[in-house]
Every structure is written in structure tokens, then in C-alpha cells.
Coordinates of C-alpha atoms in Angstrom, one line a residue:
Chain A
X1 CA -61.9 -26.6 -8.9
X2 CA -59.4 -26.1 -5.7
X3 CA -59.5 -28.7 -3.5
X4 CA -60.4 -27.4 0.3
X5 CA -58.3 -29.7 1.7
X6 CA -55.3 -28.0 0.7
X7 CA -53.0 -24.7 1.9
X8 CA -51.5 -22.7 -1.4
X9 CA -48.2 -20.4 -1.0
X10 CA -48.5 -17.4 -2.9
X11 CA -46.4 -18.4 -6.0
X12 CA -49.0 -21.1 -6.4
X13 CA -47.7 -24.0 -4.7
X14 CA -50.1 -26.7 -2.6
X15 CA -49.3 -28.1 0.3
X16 CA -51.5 -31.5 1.5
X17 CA -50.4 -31.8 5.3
X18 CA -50.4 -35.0 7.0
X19 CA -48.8 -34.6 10.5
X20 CA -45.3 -32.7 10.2
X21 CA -45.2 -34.7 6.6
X22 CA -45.9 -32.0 3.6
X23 CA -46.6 -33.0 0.3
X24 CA -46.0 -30.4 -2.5
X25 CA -47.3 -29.8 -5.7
X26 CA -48.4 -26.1 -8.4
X27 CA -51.8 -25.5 -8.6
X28 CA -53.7 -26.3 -11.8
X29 CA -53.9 -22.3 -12.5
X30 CA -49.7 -22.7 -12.7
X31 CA -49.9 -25.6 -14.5
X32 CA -52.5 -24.0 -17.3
X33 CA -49.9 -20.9 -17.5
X34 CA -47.0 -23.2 -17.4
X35 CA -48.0 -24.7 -20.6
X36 CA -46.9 -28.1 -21.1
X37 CA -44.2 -29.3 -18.7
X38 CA -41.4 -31.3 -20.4
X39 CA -38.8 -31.8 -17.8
X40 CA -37.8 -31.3 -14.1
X41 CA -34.9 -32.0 -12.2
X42 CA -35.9 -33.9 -9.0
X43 CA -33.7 -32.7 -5.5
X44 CA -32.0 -34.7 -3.7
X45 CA -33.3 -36.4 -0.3
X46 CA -32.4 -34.6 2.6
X47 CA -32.2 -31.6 0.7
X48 CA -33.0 -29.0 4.0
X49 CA -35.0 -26.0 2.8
X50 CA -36.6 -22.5 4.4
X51 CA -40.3 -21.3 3.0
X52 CA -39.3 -19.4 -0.2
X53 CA -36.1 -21.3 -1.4
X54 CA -36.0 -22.7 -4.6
X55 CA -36.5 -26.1 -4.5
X56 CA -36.1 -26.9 -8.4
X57 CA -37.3 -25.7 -11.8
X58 CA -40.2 -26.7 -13.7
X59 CA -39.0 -26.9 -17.8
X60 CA -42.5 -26.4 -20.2
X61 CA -42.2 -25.9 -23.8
X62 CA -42.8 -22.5 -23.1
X63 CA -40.4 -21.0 -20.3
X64 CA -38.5 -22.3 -16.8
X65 CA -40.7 -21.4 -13.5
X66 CA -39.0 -22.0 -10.4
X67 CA -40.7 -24.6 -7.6
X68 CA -40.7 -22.7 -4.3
X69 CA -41.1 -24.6 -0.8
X70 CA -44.2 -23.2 1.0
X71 CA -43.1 -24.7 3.9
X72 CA -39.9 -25.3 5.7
X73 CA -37.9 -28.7 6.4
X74 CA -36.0 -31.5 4.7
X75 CA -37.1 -33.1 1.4
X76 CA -37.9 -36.5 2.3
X77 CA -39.7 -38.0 -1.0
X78 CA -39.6 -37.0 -4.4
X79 CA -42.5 -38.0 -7.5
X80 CA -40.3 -40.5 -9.1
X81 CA -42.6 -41.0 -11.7
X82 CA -42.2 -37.4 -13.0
X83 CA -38.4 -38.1 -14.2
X84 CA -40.4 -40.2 -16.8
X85 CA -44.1 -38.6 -16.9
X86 CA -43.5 -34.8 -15.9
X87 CA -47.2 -34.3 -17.9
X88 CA -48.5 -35.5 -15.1
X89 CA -48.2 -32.6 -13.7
X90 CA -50.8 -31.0 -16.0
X91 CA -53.1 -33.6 -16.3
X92 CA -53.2 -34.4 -12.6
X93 CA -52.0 -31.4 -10.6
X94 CA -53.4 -31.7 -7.0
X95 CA -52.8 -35.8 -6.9
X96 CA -50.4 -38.2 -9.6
X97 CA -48.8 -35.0 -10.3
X98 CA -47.5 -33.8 -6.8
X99 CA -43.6 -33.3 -6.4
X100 CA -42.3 -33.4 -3.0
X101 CA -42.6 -34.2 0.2
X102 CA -41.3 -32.4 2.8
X103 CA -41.1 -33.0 6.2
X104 CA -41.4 -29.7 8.4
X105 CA -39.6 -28.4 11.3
X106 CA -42.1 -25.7 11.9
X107 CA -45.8 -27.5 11.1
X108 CA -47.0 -23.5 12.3
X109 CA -45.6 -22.2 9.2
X110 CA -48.7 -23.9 8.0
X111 CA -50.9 -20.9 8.5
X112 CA -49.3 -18.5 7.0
X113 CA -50.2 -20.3 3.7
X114 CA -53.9 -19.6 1.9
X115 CA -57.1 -22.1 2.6
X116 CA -58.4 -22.6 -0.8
X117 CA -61.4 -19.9 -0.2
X118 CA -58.4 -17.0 0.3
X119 CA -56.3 -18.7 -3.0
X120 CA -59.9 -18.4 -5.0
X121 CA -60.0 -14.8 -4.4
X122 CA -55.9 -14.7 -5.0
X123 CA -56.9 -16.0 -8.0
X124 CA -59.5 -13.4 -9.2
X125 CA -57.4 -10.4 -8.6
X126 CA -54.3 -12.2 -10.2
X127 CA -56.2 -12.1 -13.1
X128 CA -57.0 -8.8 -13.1
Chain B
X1 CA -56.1 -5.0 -27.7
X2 CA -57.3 -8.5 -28.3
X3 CA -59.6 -6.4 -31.0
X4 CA -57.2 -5.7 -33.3
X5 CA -56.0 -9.0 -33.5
X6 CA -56.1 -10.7 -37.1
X7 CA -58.1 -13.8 -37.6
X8 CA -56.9 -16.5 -39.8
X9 CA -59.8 -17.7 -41.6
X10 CA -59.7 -21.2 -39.4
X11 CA -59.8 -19.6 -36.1
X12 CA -63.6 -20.4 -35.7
X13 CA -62.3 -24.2 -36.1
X14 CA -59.5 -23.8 -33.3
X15 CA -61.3 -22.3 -30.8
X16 CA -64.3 -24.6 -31.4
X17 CA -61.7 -27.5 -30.9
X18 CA -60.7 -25.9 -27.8
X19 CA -57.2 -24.9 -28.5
X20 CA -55.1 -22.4 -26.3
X21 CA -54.7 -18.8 -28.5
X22 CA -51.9 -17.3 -28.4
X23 CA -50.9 -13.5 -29.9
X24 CA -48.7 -14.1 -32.6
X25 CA -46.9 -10.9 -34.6
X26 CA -50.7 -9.6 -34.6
X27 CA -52.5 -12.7 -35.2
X28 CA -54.5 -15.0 -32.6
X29 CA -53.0 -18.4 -33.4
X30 CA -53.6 -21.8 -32.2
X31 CA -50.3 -22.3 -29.6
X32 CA -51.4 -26.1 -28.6
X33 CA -54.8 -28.5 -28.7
X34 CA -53.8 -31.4 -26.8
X35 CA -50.3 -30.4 -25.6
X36 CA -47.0 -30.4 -27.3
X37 CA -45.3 -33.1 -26.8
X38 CA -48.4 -35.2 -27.9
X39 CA -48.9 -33.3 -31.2
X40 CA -44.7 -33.2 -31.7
X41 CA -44.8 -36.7 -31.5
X42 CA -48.2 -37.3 -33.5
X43 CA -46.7 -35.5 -36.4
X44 CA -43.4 -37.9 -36.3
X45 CA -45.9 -41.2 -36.2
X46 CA -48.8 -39.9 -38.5
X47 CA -49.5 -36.9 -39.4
X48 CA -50.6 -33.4 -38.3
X49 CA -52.4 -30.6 -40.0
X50 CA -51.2 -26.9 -39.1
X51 CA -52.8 -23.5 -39.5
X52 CA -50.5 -21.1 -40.4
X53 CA -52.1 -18.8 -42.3
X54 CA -50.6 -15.5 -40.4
X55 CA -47.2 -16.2 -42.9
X56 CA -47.3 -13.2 -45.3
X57 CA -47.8 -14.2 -49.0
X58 CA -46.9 -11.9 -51.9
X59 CA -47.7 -11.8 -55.5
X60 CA -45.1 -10.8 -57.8
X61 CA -45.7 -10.9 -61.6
X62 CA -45.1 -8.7 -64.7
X63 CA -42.1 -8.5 -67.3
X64 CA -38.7 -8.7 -65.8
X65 CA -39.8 -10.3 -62.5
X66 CA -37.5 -12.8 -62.6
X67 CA -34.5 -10.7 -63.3
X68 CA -35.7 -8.5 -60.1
X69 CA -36.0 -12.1 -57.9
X70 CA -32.4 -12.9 -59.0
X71 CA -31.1 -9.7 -58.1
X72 CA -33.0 -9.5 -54.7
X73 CA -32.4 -13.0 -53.5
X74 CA -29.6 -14.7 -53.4
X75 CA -30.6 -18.4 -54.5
X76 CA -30.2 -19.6 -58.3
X77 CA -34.1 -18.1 -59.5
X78 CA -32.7 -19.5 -63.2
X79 CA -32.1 -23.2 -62.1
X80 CA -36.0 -23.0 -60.7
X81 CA -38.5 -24.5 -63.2
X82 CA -42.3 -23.5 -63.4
X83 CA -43.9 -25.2 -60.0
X84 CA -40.9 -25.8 -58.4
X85 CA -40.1 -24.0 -55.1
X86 CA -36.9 -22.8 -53.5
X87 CA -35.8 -21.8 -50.2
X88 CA -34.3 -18.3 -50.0
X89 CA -33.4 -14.9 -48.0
X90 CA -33.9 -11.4 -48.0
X91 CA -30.1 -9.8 -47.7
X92 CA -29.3 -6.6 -46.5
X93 CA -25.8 -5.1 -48.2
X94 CA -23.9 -5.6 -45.7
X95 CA -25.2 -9.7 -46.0
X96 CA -27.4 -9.2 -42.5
X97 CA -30.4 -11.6 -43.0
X98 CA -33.5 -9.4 -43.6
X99 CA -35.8 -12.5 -43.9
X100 CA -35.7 -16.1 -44.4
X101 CA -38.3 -16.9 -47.2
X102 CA -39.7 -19.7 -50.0
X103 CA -40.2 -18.5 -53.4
X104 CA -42.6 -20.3 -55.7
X105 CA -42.7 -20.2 -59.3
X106 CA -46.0 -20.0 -60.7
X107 CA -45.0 -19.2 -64.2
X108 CA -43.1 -17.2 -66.8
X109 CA -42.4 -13.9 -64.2
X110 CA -44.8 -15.7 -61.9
X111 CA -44.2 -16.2 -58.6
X112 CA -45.5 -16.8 -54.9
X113 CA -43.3 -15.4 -52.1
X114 CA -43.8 -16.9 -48.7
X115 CA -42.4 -15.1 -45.4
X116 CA -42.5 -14.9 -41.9
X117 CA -45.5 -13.1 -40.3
X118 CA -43.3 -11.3 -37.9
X119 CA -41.7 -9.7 -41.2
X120 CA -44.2 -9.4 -43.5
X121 CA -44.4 -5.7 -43.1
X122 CA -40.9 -4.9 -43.3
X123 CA -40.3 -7.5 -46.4
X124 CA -43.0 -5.6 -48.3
X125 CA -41.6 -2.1 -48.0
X126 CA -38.2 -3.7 -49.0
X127 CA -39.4 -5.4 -51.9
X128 CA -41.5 -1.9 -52.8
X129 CA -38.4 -0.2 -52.4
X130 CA -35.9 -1.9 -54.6
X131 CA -38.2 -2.5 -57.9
X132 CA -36.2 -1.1 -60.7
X133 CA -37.9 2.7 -61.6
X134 CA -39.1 1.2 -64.7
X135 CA -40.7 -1.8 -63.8
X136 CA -44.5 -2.6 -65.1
X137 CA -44.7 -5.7 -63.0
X138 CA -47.5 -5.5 -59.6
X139 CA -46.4 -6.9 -56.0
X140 CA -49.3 -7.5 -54.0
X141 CA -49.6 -8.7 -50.3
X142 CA -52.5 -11.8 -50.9
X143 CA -51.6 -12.7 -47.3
X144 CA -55.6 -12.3 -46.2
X145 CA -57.3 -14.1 -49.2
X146 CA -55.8 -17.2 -48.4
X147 CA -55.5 -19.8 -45.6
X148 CA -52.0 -21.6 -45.8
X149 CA -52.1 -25.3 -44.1
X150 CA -49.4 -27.7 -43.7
X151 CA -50.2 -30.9 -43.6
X152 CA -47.2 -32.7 -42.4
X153 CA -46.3 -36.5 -40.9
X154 CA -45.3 -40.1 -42.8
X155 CA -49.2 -40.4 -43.6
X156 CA -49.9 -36.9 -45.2
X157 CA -50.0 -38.3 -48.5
X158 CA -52.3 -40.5 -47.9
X159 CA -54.2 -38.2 -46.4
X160 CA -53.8 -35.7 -49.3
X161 CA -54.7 -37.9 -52.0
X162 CA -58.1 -38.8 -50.3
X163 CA -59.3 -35.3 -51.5
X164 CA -57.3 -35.3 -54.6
X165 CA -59.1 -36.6 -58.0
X166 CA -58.4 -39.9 -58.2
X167 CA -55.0 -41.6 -59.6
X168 CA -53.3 -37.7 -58.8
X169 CA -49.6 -38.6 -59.2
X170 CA -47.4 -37.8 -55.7
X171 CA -45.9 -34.0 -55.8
X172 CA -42.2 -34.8 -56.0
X173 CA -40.1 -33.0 -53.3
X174 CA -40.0 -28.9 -53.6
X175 CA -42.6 -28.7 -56.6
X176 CA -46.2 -27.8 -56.5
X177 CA -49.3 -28.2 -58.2
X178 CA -52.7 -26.1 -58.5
X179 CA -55.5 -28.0 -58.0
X180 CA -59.4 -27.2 -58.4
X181 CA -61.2 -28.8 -55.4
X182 CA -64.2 -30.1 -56.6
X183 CA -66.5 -29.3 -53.5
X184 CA -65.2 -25.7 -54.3
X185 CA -66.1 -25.4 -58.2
X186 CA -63.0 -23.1 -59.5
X187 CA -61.5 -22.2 -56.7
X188 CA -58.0 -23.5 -57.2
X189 CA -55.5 -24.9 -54.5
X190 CA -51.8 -24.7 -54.5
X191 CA -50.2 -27.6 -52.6
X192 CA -46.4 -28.1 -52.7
X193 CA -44.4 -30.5 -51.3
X194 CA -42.9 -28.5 -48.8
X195 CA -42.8 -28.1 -44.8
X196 CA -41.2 -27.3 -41.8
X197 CA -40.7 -30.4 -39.7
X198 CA -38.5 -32.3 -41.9
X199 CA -41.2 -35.1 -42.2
X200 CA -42.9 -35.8 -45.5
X201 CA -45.7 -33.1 -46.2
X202 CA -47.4 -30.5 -48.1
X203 CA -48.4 -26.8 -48.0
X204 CA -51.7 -25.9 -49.3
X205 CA -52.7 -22.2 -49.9
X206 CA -56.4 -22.2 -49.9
X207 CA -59.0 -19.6 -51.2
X208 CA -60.6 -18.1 -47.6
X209 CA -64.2 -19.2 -48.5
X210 CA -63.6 -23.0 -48.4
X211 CA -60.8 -23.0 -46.3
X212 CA -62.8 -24.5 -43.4
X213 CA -64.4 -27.1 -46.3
X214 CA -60.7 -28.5 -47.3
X215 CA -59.6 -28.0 -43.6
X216 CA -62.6 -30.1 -42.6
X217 CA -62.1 -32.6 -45.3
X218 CA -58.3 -33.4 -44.5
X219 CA -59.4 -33.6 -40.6
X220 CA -61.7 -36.6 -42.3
X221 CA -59.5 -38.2 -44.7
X222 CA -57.1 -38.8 -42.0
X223 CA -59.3 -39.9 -39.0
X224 CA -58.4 -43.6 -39.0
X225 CA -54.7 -42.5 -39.3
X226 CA -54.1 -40.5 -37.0
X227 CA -54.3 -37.0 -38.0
X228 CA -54.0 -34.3 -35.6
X229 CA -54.7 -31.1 -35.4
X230 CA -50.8 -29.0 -34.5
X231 CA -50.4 -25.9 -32.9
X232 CA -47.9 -23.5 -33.1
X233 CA -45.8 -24.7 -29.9
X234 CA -45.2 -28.4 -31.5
X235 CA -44.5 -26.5 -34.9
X236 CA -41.1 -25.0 -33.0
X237 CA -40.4 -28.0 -31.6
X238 CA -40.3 -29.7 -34.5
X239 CA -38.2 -27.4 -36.8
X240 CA -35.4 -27.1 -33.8
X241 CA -35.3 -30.8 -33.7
X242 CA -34.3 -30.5 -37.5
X243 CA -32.2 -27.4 -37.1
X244 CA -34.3 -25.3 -39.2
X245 CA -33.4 -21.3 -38.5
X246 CA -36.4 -19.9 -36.9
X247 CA -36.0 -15.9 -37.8
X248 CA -36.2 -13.5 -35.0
X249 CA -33.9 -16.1 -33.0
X250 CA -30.8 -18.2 -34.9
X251 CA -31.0 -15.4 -37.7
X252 CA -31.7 -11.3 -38.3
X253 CA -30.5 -8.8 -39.5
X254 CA -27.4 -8.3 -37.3
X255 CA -26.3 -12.6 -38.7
X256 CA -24.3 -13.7 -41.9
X257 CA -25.9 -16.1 -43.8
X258 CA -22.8 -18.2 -43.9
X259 CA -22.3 -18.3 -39.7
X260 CA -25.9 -19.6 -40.0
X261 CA -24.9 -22.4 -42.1
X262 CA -26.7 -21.2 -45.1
X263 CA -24.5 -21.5 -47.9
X264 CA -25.7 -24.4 -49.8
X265 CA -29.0 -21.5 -50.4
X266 CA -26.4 -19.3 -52.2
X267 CA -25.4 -18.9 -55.8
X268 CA -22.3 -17.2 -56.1
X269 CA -21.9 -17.8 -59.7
X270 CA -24.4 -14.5 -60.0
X271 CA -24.8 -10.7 -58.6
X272 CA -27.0 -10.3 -55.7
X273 CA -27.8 -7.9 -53.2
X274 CA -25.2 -8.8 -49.9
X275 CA -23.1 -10.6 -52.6
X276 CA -20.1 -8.3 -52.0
X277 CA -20.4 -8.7 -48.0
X278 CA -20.5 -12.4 -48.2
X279 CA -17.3 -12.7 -50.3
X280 CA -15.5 -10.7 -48.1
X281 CA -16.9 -12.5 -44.9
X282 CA -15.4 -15.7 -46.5
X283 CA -12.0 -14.2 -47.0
X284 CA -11.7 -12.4 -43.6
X285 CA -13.3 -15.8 -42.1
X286 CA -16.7 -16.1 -40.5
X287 CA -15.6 -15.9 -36.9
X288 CA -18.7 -17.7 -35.3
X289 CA -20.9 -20.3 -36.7
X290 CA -24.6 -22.0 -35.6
X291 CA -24.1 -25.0 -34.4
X292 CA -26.1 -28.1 -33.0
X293 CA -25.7 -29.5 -29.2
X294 CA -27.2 -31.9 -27.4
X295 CA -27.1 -31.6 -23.3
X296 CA -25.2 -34.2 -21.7
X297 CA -27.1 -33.8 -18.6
X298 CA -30.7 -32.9 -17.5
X299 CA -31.9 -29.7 -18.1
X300 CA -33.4 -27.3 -20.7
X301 CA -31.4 -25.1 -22.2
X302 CA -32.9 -21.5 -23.6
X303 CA -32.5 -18.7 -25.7
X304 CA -29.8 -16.2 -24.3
X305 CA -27.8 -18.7 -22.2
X306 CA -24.1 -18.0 -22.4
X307 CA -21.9 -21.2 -23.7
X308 CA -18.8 -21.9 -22.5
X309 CA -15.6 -24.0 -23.3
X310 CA -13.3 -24.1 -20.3
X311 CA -13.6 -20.8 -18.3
X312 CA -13.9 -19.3 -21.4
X313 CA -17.6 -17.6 -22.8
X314 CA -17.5 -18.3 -26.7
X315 CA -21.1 -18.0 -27.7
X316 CA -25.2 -17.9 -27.2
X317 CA -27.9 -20.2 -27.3
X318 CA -30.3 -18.6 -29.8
X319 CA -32.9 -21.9 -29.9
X320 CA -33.5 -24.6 -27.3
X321 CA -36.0 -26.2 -25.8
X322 CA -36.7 -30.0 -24.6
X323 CA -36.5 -32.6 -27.5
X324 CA -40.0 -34.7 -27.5
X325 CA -38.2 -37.2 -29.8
X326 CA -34.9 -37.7 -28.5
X327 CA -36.3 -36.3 -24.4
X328 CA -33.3 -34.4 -23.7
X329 CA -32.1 -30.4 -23.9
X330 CA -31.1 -29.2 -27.7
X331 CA -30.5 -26.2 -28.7
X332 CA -28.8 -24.0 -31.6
X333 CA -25.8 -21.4 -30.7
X334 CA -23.4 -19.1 -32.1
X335 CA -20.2 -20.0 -30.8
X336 CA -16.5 -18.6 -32.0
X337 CA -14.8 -20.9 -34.7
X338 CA -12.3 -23.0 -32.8
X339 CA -14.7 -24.5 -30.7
X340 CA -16.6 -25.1 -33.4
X341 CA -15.8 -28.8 -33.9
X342 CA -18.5 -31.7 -34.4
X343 CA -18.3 -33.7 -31.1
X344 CA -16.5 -30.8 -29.6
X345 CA -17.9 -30.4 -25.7
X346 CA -19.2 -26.8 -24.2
X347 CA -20.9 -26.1 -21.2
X348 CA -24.2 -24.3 -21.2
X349 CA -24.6 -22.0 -18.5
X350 CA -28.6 -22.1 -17.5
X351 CA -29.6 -19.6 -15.1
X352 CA -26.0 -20.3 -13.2
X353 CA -26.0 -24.1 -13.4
X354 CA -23.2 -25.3 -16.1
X355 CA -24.5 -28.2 -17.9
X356 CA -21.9 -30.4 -20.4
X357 CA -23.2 -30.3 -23.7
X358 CA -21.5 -31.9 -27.0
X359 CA -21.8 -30.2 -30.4
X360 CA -23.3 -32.6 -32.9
X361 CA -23.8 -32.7 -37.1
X362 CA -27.4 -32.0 -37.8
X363 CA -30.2 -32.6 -38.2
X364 CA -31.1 -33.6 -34.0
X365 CA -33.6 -36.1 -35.8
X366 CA -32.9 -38.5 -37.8
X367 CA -35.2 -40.9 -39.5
X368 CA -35.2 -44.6 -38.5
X369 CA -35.1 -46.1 -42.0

């Protein structure tokens, strides 16, 4: 299921807006493909980042897949709870298991990003 | 594609258990069930039972078999006694590492080779091609009548001797037996004491037609401790954590069996094919050798990374991945012989970020007791 509350970026971020405060996670379908996550390196606060920057990388048993920020601003709360628990991130990818939070200069660049109806269909032809 | 994928004769069980398949050198293999950090770590508390019936199996017997297994390998074949296994290569000449492989002795010019999947082909066509012109003895590839299951993990004996006839005396370390199961009238099990996780456990090669029967069986008998069922994922995890040479990454064709740190495998006391290029490896000095680091610092280091000392690049990560046990980076390299030293610090350059790391003795798990 993709929650409808939600906006998704293209390399499968989420991104639950609350005001100019943006929370960010991966979707469940780049959690699954991930594999298991064993590790990720939090950024720092105040970290200031543009919509496509790398933000950090996400370590599964399997490879290294790069977190992008789907929206633009300063970092202004991080998941501590993954430095200890980053499975959380697969077994709870749209809530326990978000990553970020960022808080954006330009709330507009909102709409650029997918409602969960345009990510489904993403989806589909990804899999193709 | 996913057509001509091989089955193992368990992959009904897997994917009823709902485990992610994975292609694997042709095979559709069982890569995780629960997740691999869970089942690396079930397998250190209690045990965990493993498909990995893709490994190629050979049959070697006839007259003068174990002259050709002395010749063709480089371990001590004469020091092995009937049931007893031993770990061994496949050499090139020039002492590249064609395969790393574990040779059982069944009998009198009787033996069971066991090899990696990914080289099962190639190791076939070796073996065909280097029996002496007048041998009598058969080499046959059993791989597909079989299912090969390690059951591995402080309980697995426990768990074993549930299905064993009563009283069955422990398998001491690197020996086997051949059992009859008695659900399967006749058909005969070999189960050594043997593994690839550096905890306590067995091997079982079962006939395919009650391979689901004694997979089923062991699943019971270790229910109220723990057993798990272990993909392939946890399976790496758990031999890097003990420094175990994976083949196709710390060692091929183009490594020395001494840089890989397997000399105590060698008997130079005979002639063997690659003896010549080992000896004169040793004199002229190896150059590089695999060794052992743990990060200093969060991250994950990979295959392929370039390892530094100073400014200096002196070697590859060929293993590495994150350590469930000790939760940090570990990984296996090649690294140029001065910097060699146990405690000695490089830097591991991942994806442009250098990371301290400090080169220590193996294994990366040790046992609390």
C-alpha cells in the first residue's frame, strides 16, 4: 500500500509535509529492493541541501543506495533511533522508519514531486 | 530466462516459506526469509538450517584415484583416513586458484568432491582433462541427485541427533558418517561435521526424494530451539565474519594461494600441480597478502574499494560488508607486504569518503567461551 498522504521523488523518496517542515523517508518498493538495511550514517543538523543532493547513503547487506532530498532546505531532525535500529527502515518505511526532516525554503518545490496515484503508475512501468 | 533456472530439490519449501529468490550461478536460491541480520545472528545463538544444494558434487572412484587426488590437489590426500574430510584447491601451474573445494573420503579410491556452483562446470572439464590416459576410474557430476543442507549453530547437534537412531555417537570435527534414515528405508545420508560459518555444524547430502522428509524433520527437531531456516545472504555474512575465502572475490584464478593465507592447506612434502609456482612465489616473496580490517569509523566498506596507507594506494577490498555480530564495517583486502602488519592502520576509500581502518588477526568472530 502507498499512503495518499504522501508526495514521492522519483528515486523513491517520501516526503510527509507539515507546513514548511518535511519529513523524509524510501518507499517500501526501495526498501524491498534494498534488501536488508544494516547501517546509515545520519547528517548533521543544519546540513543545507537543494532537491537532488545526496543527503546520505543507505548500507543493506546487499549494495550502498544513495538517500536523495526531494525537497530543498536545511536538515533540521534526524531518526535517531536508526543509528541503533536502521531495520526499521524495512519493517516500517512510511512511519518508525522515516529519516529526516527537513525544513524547506521553497514549500512549492512540493509539486513537482508524485501524489501516490502518479508514484503507483511510476511503479508499474518501473517494473517493466 | 527465469526458465532455465535450476531448482534445488527444496525450492518448493522456500518459496512456500516465503523467501526472497535470488539467481545464483543458474540456480534460483533462497537469498533471505526473515532478513539477514536476524538469521546471521540466529545461527550464532541456535542454529540455522541452509539449502545449498546448487554446490557441485563429484564422484571420483576406481583404481589409482587417490594417486590422481594427490597429484591434482595440493593438500596431504595420504594423511586423510576413510570418512574424514579435507579442505582443498584446484591449482593452476602457475599456482592461480582454479577452485577452492572439500574432498571427502568415502573409501579405498573413494571419494566425494564438493565445489562451488559458480565453478562446477569449469572444475569438471579440469578434472576430465588431467585423468592420467590410462585411468579405469569414473568421475561423475552427482550434483542433481542430491540436496546438500548445512545445518549449522551451537544447537545443531542437538538438533541432528533427534533424527539420528538413538545413542548415535557425536561426528568428531572434519569426519563423516553415512547414515540410513529410517523414514527413507535405504536411502543413505552423508552428514559430516563440516560448515561454513565457523559455528558447530554438519553437512548432510541427501538423496532428492526425501530431501523435503529430512529437511522437514530437522525444521521439527529444532522448533523449541530455535532453528531457523538461512538464506544465502546470512550465509556470506557469516563466513566473512570468520575470514573464510569466498571464490569469485578474495580468491581466482589470477591469486596465490599463499597471499590468500592458505598455506597451512598445502603439503609441500609432495608433487602437485602449481607446486613449482608456489616455491618460487615463496623465494621471490609474495608481494601482497589478504588481510583482515575492521573500520574505525561508520561505514560499510565494499568489494573494489581502493585501501590506502598515507597518500599511498597499497591494495583492494575484495569482501566487506556490515558485521551483524560485532555491528561495524569488515572486510578482507589485498594489500602490498609492508603494510601488512596486525594492528597496522589503512584507510578505506568508500565511494570518495576515507574511512580509518585497523588490520586485525583473524577470525573477526571470536567465540565467548
Amino acid at each position: 500500500m502507498i499512503p495518499e498522504d504522501l508526495r514521492y521523488h522519483k528515486d523513491h523518496e517520501w516526503v510527509r509535509a507539515n507546513g514548511k517542515r518535511a519529513v523524509v523517508g524510501i518507499s517500501d518498493f526501495a526498501q524491498e529492493n534494498l534488501g536488508d538495511i544494516v547501517y546509515l550514517e545520519m547528517p548533521k543538523l543544519g546540513l543545507v541541501v537543494k532537491v537532488g543532493d545526496e543527503i546520505t547513503e543507505i548500507e543493506s547487506t546487499k549494495t550502498t543506495s544513495p538517500l536523495y532530498a526531494p525537497v530543498g532546505g536545511t536538515i533540521v531532525s534526524i531518526n535517531e533511533v536508526l543509528e541503533d535500529k536502521p531495520e526499521l527502515i524495512n519493517q516500517d518505511a512510511y512511519h518508525d522508519g522515516w529519516i529526516v526532516a527537513i525544513e524547506m525554503n521553497q514549500p512549492k518545490e512540493l509539486e513537482q514531486l508524485m501524489t501516490d496515484e502518479d508514484y503507483e503508475t511510476f511503479l508499474q512501468k518501473e517494473e517493466h | 530466462m527465469k526458465e532455465t533456472m535450476k531448482k534445488t530439490p527444496l525450492y518448493g519449501i522456500h518459496v512456500a516459506s516465503g523467501a526472497k529468490m535470488v539467481p545464483f550461478s543458474g540456480w534460483e536460491m533462497p537469498l533471505s526469509y526473515t532478513g539477514v541480520p536476524d538469521e546471521h545472528r540466529n545461527v550464532r545463538r541456535a542454529a540455522g538450517l541452509f539449502d545449498v544444494s546448487h554446490m557441485g558434487r563429484f564422484e571420483l572412484s576406481g583404481k589409482g584415484v587417490e594417486t590422481f587426488l594427490e597429484h591434482i590437489t595440493p593438500g596431504p590426500i595420504h594423511r586423510m583416513q576413510r570418512r574424514g574430510a579435507q579442505y582443498s584447491m584446484l591449482l593452476k601451474p602457475d599456482g592461480g586458484i582454479i577452485d577452492d573445494i572439500y574432498i571427502y573420503k568415502k573409501g579405498v579410491d573413494r571419494f566425494l568432491l564438493i565445489v562451488n556452483s559458480s565453478n562446477s562446470e569449469k572444475d569438471f572439464q579440469w578434472l576430465s582433462q588431467h585423468l592420467p590416459d590410462d585411468s579405469t576410474f569414473t568421475l561423475r557430476d552427482v550434483t542433481e541427485e542430491s540436496a546438500l543442507v548445512a545445518l549449522q549453530g551451537p544447537k545443531s547437534w542437538e538438533v541432528l541427533s533427534q533424527i539420528l537412531p538413538e545413542g548415535a555417537d557425536e561426528i568428531p570435527l572434519r569426519k563423516f558418517v553415512e547414515a540410513e534414515w529410517l523414514p527413507a528405508s535405504g536411502a543413505k545420508m552423508l552428514i559430516a561435521r563440516t560448515g561454513y560459518t565457523g559455528e558447530k555444524g554438519y553437512e548432510l547430502v541427501i538423496p532428492r526424494d526425501v530431501a523435503e522428509k529430512v529437511w522437514n524433520a530437522l525444521m521439527a527437531a529444532g522448533k523449541d530451539l530455535g532453528i531457523r531456516p538461512i538464506g544465502l545472504g546470512a550465509r556470506d555474512t557469516l563466513r566473512l565474519e570468520m575470514a573464510y575465502p569466498l571464490y569469485g572475490n578474495d580468491i581466482d584464478e589470477t591469486t596465490m594461494p599463499l597471499q590468500a593465507g592458505l598455506e597451512r592447506f598445502i603439503d609441500f612434502e609432495k608433487d602437485f600441480m602449481g607446486k613449482e609456482a608456489l616455491l618460487l612465489e615463496k623465494e621471490k616473496g609474495l608481494g601482497q597478502a589478504l588481510i583482515c580490517f575492521e573500520l574505525l569509523a561508520g561505514g560499510v566498506p565494499r568489494s573494489g574499494h581502493l585501501v590506502y596507507s598515507d597518500q599511498k594506494e597499497v591494495g583492494k577490498v575484495t569482501s566487506g560488508n556490515y558485521s551483524p555480530s560485532l555491528r561495524k564495517g569488515i572486510g578482507m583486502a589485498y594489500v602490498a607486504l609492508p603494510f601488512c602488519e596486525e594492528g597496522g592502520e589503512l584507510l578505506i576509500d568508500i565511494r570518495g569518503k576515507v574511512v580509518p581502518a585497523v588490520i586485525v588477526k583473524k577470525p573477526f568472530y571470536k567465540k565467548n567461551r
